[in-house]
mmCIF file of C-alpha atoms and ligand atoms in Angstrom:
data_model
loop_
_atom_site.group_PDB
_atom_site.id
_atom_site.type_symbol
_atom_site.label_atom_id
_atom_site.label_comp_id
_atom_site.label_asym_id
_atom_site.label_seq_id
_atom_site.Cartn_x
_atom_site.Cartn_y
_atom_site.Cartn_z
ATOM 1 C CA UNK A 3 100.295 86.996 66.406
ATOM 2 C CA UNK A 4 96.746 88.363 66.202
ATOM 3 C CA UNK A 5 95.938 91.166 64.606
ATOM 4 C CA UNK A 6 94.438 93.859 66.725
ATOM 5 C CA UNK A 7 92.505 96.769 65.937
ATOM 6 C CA UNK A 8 92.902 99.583 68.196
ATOM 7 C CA UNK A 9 90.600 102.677 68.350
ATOM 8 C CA UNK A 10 91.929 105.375 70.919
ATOM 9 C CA UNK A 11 90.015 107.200 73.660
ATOM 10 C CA UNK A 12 89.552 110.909 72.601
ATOM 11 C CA UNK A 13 88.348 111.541 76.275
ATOM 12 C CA UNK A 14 90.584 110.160 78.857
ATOM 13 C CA UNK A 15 89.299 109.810 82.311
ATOM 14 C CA UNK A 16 90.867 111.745 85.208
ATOM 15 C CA UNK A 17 93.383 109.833 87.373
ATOM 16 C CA UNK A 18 92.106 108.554 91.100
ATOM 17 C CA UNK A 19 93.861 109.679 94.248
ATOM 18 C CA UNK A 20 97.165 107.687 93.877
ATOM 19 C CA UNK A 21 97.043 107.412 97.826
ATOM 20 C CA UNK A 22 93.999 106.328 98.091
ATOM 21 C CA UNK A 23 93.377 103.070 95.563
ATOM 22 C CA UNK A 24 91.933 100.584 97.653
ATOM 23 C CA UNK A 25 91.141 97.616 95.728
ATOM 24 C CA UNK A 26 88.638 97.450 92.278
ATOM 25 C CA UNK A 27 87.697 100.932 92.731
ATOM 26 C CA UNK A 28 88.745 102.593 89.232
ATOM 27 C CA UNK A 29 88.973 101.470 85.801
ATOM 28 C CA UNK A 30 91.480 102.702 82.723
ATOM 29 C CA UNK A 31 90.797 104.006 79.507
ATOM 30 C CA UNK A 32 90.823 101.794 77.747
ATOM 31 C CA UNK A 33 89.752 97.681 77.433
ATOM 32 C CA UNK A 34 90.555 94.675 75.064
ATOM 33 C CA UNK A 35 87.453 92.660 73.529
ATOM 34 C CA UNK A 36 87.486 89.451 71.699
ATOM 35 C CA UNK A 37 84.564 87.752 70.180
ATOM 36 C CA UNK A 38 84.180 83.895 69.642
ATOM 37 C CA UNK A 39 81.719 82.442 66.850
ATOM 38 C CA UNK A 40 81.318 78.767 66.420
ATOM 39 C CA UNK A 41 82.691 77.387 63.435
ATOM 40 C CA UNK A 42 84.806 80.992 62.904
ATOM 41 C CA UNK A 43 86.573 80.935 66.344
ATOM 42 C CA UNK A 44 88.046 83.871 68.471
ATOM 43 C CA UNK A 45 87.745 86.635 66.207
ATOM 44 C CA UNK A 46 87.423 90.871 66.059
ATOM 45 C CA UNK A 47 90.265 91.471 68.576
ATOM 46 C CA UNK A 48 90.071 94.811 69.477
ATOM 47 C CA UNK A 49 91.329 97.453 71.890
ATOM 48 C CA UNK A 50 89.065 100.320 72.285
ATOM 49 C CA UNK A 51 87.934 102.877 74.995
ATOM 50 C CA UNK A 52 86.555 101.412 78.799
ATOM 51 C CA UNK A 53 82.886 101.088 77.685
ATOM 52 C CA UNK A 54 79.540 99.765 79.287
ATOM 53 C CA UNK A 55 78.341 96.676 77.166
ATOM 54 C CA UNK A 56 74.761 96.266 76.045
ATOM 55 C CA UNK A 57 73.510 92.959 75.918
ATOM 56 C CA UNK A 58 69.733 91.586 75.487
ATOM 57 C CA UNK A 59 68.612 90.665 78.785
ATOM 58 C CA UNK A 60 67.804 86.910 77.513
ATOM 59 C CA UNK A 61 72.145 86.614 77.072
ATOM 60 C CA UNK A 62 72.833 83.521 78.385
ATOM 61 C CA UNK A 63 75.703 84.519 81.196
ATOM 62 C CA UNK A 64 72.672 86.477 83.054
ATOM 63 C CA UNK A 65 71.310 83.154 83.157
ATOM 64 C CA UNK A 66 73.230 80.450 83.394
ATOM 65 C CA UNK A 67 76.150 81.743 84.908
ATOM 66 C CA UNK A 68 78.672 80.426 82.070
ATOM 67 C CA UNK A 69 81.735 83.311 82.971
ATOM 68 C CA UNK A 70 85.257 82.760 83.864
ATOM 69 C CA UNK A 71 87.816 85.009 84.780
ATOM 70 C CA UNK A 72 91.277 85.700 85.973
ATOM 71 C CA UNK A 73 93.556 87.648 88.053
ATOM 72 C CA UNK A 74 96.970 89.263 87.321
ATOM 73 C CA UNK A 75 98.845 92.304 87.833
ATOM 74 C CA UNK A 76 100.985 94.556 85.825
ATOM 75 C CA UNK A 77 104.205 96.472 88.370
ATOM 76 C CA UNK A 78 106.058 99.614 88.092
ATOM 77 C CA UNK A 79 109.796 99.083 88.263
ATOM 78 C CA UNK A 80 112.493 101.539 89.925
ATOM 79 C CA UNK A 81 113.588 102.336 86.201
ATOM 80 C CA UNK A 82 109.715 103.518 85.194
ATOM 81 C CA UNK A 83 109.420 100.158 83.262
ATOM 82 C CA UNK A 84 106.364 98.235 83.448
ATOM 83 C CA UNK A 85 106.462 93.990 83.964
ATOM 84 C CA UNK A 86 104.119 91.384 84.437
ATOM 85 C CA UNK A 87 104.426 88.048 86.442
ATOM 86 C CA UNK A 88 104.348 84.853 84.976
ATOM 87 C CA UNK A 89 101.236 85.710 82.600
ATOM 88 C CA UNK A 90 101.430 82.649 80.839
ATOM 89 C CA UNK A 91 100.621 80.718 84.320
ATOM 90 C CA UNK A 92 97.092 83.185 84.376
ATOM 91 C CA UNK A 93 96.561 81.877 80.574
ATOM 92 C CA UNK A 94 97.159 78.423 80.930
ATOM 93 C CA UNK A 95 95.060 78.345 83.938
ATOM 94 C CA UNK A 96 92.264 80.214 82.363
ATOM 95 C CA UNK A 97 92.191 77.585 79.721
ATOM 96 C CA UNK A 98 91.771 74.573 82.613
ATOM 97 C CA UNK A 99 88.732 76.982 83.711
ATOM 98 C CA UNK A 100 87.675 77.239 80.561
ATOM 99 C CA UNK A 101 87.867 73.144 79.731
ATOM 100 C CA UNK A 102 85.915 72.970 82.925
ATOM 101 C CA UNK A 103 82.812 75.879 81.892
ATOM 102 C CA UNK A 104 82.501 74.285 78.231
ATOM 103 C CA UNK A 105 83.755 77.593 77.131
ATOM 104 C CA UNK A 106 86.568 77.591 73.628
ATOM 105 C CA UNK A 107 90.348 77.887 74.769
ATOM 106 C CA UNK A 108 92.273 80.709 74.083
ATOM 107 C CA UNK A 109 95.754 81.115 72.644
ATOM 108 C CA UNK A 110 98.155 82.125 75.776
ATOM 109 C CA UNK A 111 100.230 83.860 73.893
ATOM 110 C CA UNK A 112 97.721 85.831 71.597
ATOM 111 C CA UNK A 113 96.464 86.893 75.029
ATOM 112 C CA UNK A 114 99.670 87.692 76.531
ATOM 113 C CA UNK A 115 100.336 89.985 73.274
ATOM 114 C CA UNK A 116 97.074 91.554 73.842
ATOM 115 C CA UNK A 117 97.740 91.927 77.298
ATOM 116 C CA UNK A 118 101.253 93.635 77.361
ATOM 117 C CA UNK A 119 99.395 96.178 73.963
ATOM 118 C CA UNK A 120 96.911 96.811 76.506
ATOM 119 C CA UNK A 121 98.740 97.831 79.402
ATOM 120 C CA UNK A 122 101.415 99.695 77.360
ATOM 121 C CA UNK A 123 98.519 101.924 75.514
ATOM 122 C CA UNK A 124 97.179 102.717 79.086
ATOM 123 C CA UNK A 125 100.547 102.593 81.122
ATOM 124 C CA UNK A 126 99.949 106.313 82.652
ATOM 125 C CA UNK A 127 97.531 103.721 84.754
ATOM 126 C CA UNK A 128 100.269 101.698 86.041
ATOM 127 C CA UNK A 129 100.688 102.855 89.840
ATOM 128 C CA UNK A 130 104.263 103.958 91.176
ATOM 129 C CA UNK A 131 103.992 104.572 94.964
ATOM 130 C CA UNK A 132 104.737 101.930 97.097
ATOM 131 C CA UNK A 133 102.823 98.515 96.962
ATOM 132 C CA UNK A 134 100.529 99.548 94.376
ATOM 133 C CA UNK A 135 100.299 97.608 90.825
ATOM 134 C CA UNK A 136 97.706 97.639 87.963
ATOM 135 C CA UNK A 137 94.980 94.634 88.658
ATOM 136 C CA UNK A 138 94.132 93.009 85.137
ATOM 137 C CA UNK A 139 91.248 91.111 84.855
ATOM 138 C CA UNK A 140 90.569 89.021 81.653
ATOM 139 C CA UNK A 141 87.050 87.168 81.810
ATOM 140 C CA UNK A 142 84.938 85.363 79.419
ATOM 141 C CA UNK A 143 80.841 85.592 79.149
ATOM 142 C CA UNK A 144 78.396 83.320 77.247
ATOM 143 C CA UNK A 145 76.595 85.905 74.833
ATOM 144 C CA UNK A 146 74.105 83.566 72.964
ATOM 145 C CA UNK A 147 70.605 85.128 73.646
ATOM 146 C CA UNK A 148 68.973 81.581 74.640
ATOM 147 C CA UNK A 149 66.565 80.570 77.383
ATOM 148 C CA UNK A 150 67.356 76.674 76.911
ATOM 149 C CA UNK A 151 69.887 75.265 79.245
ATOM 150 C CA UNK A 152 72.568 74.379 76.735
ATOM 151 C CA UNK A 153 76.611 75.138 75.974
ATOM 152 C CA UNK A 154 76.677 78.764 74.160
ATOM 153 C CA UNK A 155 77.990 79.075 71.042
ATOM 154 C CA UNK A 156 79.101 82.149 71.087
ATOM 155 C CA UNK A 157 81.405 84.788 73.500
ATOM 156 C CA UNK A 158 82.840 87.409 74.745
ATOM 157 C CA UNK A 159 86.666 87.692 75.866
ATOM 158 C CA UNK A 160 87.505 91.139 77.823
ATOM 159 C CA UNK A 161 90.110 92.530 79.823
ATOM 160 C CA UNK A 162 90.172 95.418 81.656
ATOM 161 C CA UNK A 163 92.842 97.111 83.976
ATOM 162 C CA UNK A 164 92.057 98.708 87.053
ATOM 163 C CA UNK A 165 95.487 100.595 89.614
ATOM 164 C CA UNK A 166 94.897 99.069 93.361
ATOM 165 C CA UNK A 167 96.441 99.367 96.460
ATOM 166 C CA UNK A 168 96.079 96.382 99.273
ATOM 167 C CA UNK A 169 92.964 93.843 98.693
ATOM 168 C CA UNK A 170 92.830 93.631 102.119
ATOM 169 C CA UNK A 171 92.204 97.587 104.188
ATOM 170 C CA UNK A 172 94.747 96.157 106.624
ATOM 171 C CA UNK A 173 97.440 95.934 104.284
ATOM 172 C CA UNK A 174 100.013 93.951 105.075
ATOM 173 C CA UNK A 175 98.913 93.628 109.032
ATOM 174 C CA UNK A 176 97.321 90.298 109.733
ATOM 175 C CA UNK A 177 93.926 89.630 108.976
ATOM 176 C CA UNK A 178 90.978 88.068 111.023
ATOM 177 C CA UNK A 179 89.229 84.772 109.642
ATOM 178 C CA UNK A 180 86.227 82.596 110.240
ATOM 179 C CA UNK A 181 86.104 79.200 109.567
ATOM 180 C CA UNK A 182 83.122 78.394 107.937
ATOM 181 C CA UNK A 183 81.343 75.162 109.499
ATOM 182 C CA UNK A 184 78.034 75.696 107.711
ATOM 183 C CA UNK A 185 78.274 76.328 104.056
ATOM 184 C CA UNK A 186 80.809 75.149 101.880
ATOM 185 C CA UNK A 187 82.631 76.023 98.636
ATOM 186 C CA UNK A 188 83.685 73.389 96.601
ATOM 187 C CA UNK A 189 83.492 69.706 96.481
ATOM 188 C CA UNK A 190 84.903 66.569 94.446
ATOM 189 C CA UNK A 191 84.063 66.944 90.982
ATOM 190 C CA UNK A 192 82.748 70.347 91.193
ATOM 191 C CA UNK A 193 84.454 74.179 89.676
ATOM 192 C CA UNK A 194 86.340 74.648 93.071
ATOM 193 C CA UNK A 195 89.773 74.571 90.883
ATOM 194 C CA UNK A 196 88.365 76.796 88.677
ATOM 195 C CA UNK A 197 87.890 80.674 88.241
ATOM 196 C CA UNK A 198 84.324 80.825 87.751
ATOM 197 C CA UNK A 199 82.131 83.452 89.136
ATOM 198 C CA UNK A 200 79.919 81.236 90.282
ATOM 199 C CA UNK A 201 82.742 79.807 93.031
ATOM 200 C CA UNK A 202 82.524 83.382 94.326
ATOM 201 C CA UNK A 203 78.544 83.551 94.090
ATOM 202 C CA UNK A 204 78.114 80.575 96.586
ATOM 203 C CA UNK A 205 80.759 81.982 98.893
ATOM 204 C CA UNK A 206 79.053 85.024 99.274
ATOM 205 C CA UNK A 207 76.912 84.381 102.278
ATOM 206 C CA UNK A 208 79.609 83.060 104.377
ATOM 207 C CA UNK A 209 81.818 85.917 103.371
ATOM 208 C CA UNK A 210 78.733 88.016 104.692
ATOM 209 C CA UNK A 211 78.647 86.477 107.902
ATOM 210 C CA UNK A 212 81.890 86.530 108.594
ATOM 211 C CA UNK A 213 82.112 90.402 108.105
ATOM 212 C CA UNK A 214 79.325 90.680 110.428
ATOM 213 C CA UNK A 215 80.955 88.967 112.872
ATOM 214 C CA UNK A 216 84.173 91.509 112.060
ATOM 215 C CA UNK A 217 86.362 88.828 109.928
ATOM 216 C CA UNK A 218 88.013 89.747 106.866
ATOM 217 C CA UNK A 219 87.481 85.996 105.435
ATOM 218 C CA UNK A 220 86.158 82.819 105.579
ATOM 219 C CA UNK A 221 88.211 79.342 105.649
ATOM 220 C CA UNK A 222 86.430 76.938 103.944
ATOM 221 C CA UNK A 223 86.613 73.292 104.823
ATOM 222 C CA UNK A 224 85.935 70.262 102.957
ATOM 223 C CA UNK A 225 82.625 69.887 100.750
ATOM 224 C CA UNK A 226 82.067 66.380 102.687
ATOM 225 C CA UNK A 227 83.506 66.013 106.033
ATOM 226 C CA UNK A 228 83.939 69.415 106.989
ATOM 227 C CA UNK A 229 87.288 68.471 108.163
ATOM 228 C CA UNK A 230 89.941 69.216 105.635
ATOM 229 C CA UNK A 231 91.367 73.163 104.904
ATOM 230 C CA UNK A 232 90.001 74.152 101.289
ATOM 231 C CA UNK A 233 91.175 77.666 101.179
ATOM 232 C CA UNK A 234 90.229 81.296 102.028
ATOM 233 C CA UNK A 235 88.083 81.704 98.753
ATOM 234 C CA UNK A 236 90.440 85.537 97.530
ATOM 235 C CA UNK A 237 93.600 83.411 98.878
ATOM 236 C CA UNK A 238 95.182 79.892 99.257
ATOM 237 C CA UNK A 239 96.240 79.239 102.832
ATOM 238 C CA UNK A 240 99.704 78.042 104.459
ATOM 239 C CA UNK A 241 100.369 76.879 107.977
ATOM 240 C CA UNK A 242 103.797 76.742 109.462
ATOM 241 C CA UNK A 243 103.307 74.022 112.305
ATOM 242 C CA UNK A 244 106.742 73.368 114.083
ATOM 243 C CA UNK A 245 108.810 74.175 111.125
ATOM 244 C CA UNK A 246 107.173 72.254 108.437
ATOM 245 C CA UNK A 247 105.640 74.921 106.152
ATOM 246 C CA UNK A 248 102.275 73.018 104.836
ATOM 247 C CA UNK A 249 99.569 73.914 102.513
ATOM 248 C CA UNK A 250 96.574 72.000 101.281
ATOM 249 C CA UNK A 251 96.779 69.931 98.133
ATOM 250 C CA UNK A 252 95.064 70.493 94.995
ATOM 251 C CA UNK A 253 94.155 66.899 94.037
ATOM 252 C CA UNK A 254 90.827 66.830 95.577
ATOM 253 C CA UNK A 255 89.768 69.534 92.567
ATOM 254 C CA UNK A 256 88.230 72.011 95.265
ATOM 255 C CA UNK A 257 90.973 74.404 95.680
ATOM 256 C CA UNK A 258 92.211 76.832 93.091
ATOM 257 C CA UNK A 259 95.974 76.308 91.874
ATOM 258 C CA UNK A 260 96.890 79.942 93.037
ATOM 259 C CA UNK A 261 99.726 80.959 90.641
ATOM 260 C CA UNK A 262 101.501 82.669 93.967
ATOM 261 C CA UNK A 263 100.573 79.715 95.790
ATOM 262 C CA UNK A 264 102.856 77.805 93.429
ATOM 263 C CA UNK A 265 105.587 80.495 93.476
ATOM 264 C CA UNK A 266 106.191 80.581 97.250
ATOM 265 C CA UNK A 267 106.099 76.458 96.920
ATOM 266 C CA UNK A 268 108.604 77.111 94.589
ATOM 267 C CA UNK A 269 110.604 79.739 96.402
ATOM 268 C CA UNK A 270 110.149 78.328 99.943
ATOM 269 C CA UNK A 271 111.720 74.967 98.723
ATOM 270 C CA UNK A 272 114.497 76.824 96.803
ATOM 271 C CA UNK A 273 115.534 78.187 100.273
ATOM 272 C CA UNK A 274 114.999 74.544 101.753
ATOM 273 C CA UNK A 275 112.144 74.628 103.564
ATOM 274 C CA UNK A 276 109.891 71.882 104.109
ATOM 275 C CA UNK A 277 106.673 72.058 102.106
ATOM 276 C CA UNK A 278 104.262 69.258 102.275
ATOM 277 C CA UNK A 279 101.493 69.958 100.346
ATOM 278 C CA UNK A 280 98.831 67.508 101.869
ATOM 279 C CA UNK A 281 95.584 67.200 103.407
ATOM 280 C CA UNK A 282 95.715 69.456 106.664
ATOM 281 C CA UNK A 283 92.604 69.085 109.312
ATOM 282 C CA UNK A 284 91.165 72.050 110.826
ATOM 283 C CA UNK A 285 91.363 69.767 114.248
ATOM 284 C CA UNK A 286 95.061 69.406 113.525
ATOM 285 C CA UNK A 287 95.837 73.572 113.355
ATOM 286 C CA UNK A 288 93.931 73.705 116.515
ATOM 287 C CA UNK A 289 95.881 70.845 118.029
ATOM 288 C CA UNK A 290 98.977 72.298 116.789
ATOM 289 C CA UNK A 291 98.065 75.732 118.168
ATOM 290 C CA UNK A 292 97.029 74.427 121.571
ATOM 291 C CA UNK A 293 100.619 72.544 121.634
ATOM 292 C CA UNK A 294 102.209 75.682 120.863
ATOM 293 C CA UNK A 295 103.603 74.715 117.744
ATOM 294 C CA UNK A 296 101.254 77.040 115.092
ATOM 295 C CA UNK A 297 104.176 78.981 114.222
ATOM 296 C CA UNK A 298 102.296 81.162 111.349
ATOM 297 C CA UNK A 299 99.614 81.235 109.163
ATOM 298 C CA UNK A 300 99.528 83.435 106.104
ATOM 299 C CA UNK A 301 97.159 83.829 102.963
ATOM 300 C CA UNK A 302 98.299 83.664 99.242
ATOM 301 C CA UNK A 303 97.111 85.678 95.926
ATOM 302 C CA UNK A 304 97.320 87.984 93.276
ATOM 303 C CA UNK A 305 95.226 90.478 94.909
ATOM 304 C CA UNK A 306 95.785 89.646 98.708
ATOM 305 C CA UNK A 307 100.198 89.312 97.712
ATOM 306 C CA UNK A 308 101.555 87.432 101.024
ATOM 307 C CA UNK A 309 98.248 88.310 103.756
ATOM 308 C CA UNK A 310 99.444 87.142 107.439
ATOM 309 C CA UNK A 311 96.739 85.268 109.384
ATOM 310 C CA UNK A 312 96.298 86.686 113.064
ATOM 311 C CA UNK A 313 93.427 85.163 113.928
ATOM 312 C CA UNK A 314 91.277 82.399 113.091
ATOM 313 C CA UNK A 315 87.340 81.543 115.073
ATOM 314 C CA UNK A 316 87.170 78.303 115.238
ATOM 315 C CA UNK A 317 83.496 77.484 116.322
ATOM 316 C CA UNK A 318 83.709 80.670 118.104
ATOM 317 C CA UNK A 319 87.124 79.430 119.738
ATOM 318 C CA UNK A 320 89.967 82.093 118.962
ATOM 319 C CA UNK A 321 92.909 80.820 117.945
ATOM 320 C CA UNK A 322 95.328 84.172 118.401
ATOM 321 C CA UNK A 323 98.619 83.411 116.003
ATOM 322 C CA UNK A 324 101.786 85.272 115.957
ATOM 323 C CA UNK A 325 101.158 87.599 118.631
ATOM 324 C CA UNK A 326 99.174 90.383 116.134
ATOM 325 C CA UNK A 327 101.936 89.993 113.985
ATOM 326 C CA UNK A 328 103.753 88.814 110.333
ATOM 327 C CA UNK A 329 106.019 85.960 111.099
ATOM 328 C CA UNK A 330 109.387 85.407 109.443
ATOM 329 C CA UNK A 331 108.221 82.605 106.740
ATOM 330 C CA UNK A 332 105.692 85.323 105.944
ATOM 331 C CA UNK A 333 107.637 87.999 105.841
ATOM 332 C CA UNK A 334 110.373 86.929 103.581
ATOM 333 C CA UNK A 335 108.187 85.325 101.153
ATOM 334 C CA UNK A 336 106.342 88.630 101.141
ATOM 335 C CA UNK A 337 109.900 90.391 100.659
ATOM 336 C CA UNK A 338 111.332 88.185 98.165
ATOM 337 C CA UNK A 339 107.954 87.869 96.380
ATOM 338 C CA UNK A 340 107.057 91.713 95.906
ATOM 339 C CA UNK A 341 110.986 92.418 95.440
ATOM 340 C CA UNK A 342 110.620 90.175 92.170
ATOM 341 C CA UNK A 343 107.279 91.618 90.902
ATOM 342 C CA UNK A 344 107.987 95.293 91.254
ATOM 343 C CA UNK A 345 111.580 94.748 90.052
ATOM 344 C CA UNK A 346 113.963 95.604 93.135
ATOM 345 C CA UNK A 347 115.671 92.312 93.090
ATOM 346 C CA UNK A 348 117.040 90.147 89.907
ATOM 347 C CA UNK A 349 114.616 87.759 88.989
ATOM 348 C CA UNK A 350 116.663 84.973 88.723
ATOM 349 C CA UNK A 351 113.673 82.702 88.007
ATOM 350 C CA UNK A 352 112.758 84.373 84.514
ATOM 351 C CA UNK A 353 109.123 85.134 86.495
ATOM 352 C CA UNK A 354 108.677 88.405 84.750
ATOM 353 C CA UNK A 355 107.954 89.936 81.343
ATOM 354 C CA UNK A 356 108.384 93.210 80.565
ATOM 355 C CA UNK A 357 105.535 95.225 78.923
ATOM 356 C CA UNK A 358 107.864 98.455 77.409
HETATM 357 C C1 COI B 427 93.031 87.387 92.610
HETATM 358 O O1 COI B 427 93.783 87.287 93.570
HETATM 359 O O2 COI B 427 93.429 87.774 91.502
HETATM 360 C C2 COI B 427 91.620 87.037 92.709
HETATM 361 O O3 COI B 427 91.026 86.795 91.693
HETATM 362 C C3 COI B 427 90.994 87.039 94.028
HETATM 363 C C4 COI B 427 89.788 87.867 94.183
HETATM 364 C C5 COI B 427 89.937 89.326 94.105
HETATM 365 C C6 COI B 427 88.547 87.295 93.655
#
């Protein structure tokens, strides 16, 4: 395992308003840093107190855009212990990412180590109150200090923890998205199954008009025929049309491989649902909603957990599903998920890891 030096905070921060998280709003004490050097590797691993960095303004990530990052979350259980979910599946991932960015893999399960030493030194961060968790995010910048276009050869590896409430200010109440006919996110051959930032950069301006226009999210369709479901950029998507519980497939390369998206596959069939993971038409959710047979439609993520869709705009036509409310596919994915993660159910799937 890697050796890790840790220095200690000798001036701890106060705690936020435990009822009042929101989402990304507060930081612990401490972080975990990581430097790579070509030809020495990933080196210096460190835990030390939640710092700013300080970086020449020529570094290359300023530039160039070369960062990756991930998403995970650390639970309180009933018993005060602290787990993880499947952290290896945030690791493994972030190494596909990194393949992708030209940026140096990292050992999984040095980083899960580092992780679970992390989250223990700062675990009077770990949230108890209902539906709250500890958001980790591990990312990687470029840090050579180069003007040329060119692969870095050199990096920095951080994570840092910040306690959240819901992503979404609705919580668990269903949320209102646009579908996005104009721009688009990802195409064939592109980052869209990757965690770059720059996937979030480019879906910022749709994100912004769709909050204008009082939507929560965009759905983005196809890079090329504007046809196909992509996914809600913060979520994957899943439609429930007359039983058959369908979500868009990840061949194409445009959609990220959501790590709950892949659970609730895995759950959903383990209770015998249908699943089809396929190609799914926007013109087909609005056939199946005018047919009366959109039974649900629900978001997928780390941060957004189970998020049920209660309306979608269309081209400015409203499609209005599940009467304002979570429907039962949702609901006991949402259940079964969350009962899992925070610990109030057996996890019979070997999902979790504890920390302490
Ligand atoms: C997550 O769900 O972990 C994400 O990274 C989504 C988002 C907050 C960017």
């Amino acid at each position: 395992m890697i050796d890790i030096r840790i220095e200690k905070t000798t001036a701890p921060k106060a705690k936020p308003d435990w009822d009042n998280l929101g989402f990304g709003n507060f930081y612990s004490d401490h972080m975990f840093l990581m430097n790579y050097t070509e030809g020495k590797g990933w080196h210096d691993a460190r835990i030390v107190p939640y710092a700013n960095f300080s970086l020449d303004p020529a570094t290359m990530v300023f530039h160039y855009a070369q960062e990756i990052f991930e998403g995970l979350k650390a639970y309180r259980t009933p018993d005060g212990s602290i787990q993880l979910f499947r952290p290896d599946k945030n690791f493994e991932r972030m190494n596909r990412t990194n393949e992708r960015m030209c940026i140096p893999a990292v050992n999984v399960e040095d980083c899960i180590y580092a992780l679970k030493t992390l989250v223990d030194i700062d675990s009077d961060w770990v949230p108890v109150k209902d539906g709250t968790s500890l958001y980790i995010r591990p990312f990687i910048i470029a840090t050579d200090v180069h003007l040329g276009v060119h692969v870095s050869k050199t990096y920095l590896f951080a994570i840092i923890l910040s306690p959240v409430g819901s992503y979404y200010a609705a919580g668990i109440n269903p949320v209102k998205i646009f579908v996005e006919n104009e721009y688009v996110r990802a195409v064939k051959g592109g980052t869209g199954f990757t965690k770059c930032g720059g996937n979030y950069a480019a879906s910022l301006i749709g994100q912004a008009k769709a909050e204008k226009l009082g939507y929560a999210q965009v759905l983005w369709l196809d890079g090329i025929e504007h046809k196909y479901i992509d996914e809600v950029g913060a979520m994957n998507v899943f439609f429930v049309i007359d039983g058959e519980v369908v979500t868009p497939t990840t061949e194409a390369g445009s959609i990220l491989p959501g790590v709950t998206r892949m659970s609730c596959i895995e759950l959903l069939r383990s209770w015998g649902y249908k699943v089809s993971e396929r190609r799914l038409s926007i013109d087909e959710v609005v056939d199946a909603y005018k047919a009366g047979k959109l039974n649900e439609a629900f978001g997928t993520g780390t941060a957004a957990v189970i998020s049920p869709i209660g309306e979608l705009n269309n081209n400015g036509e409203k499609m209005i599903i599940g009467g304002g409310k979570i429907g039962e596919v949702a609901q006991k994915l949402y259940d079964n998920l969350t009962g899992i993660q925070w610990g109030k159910q057996p996890d019979t799937l070997g999902w979790t890891v504890k920390v302490n």
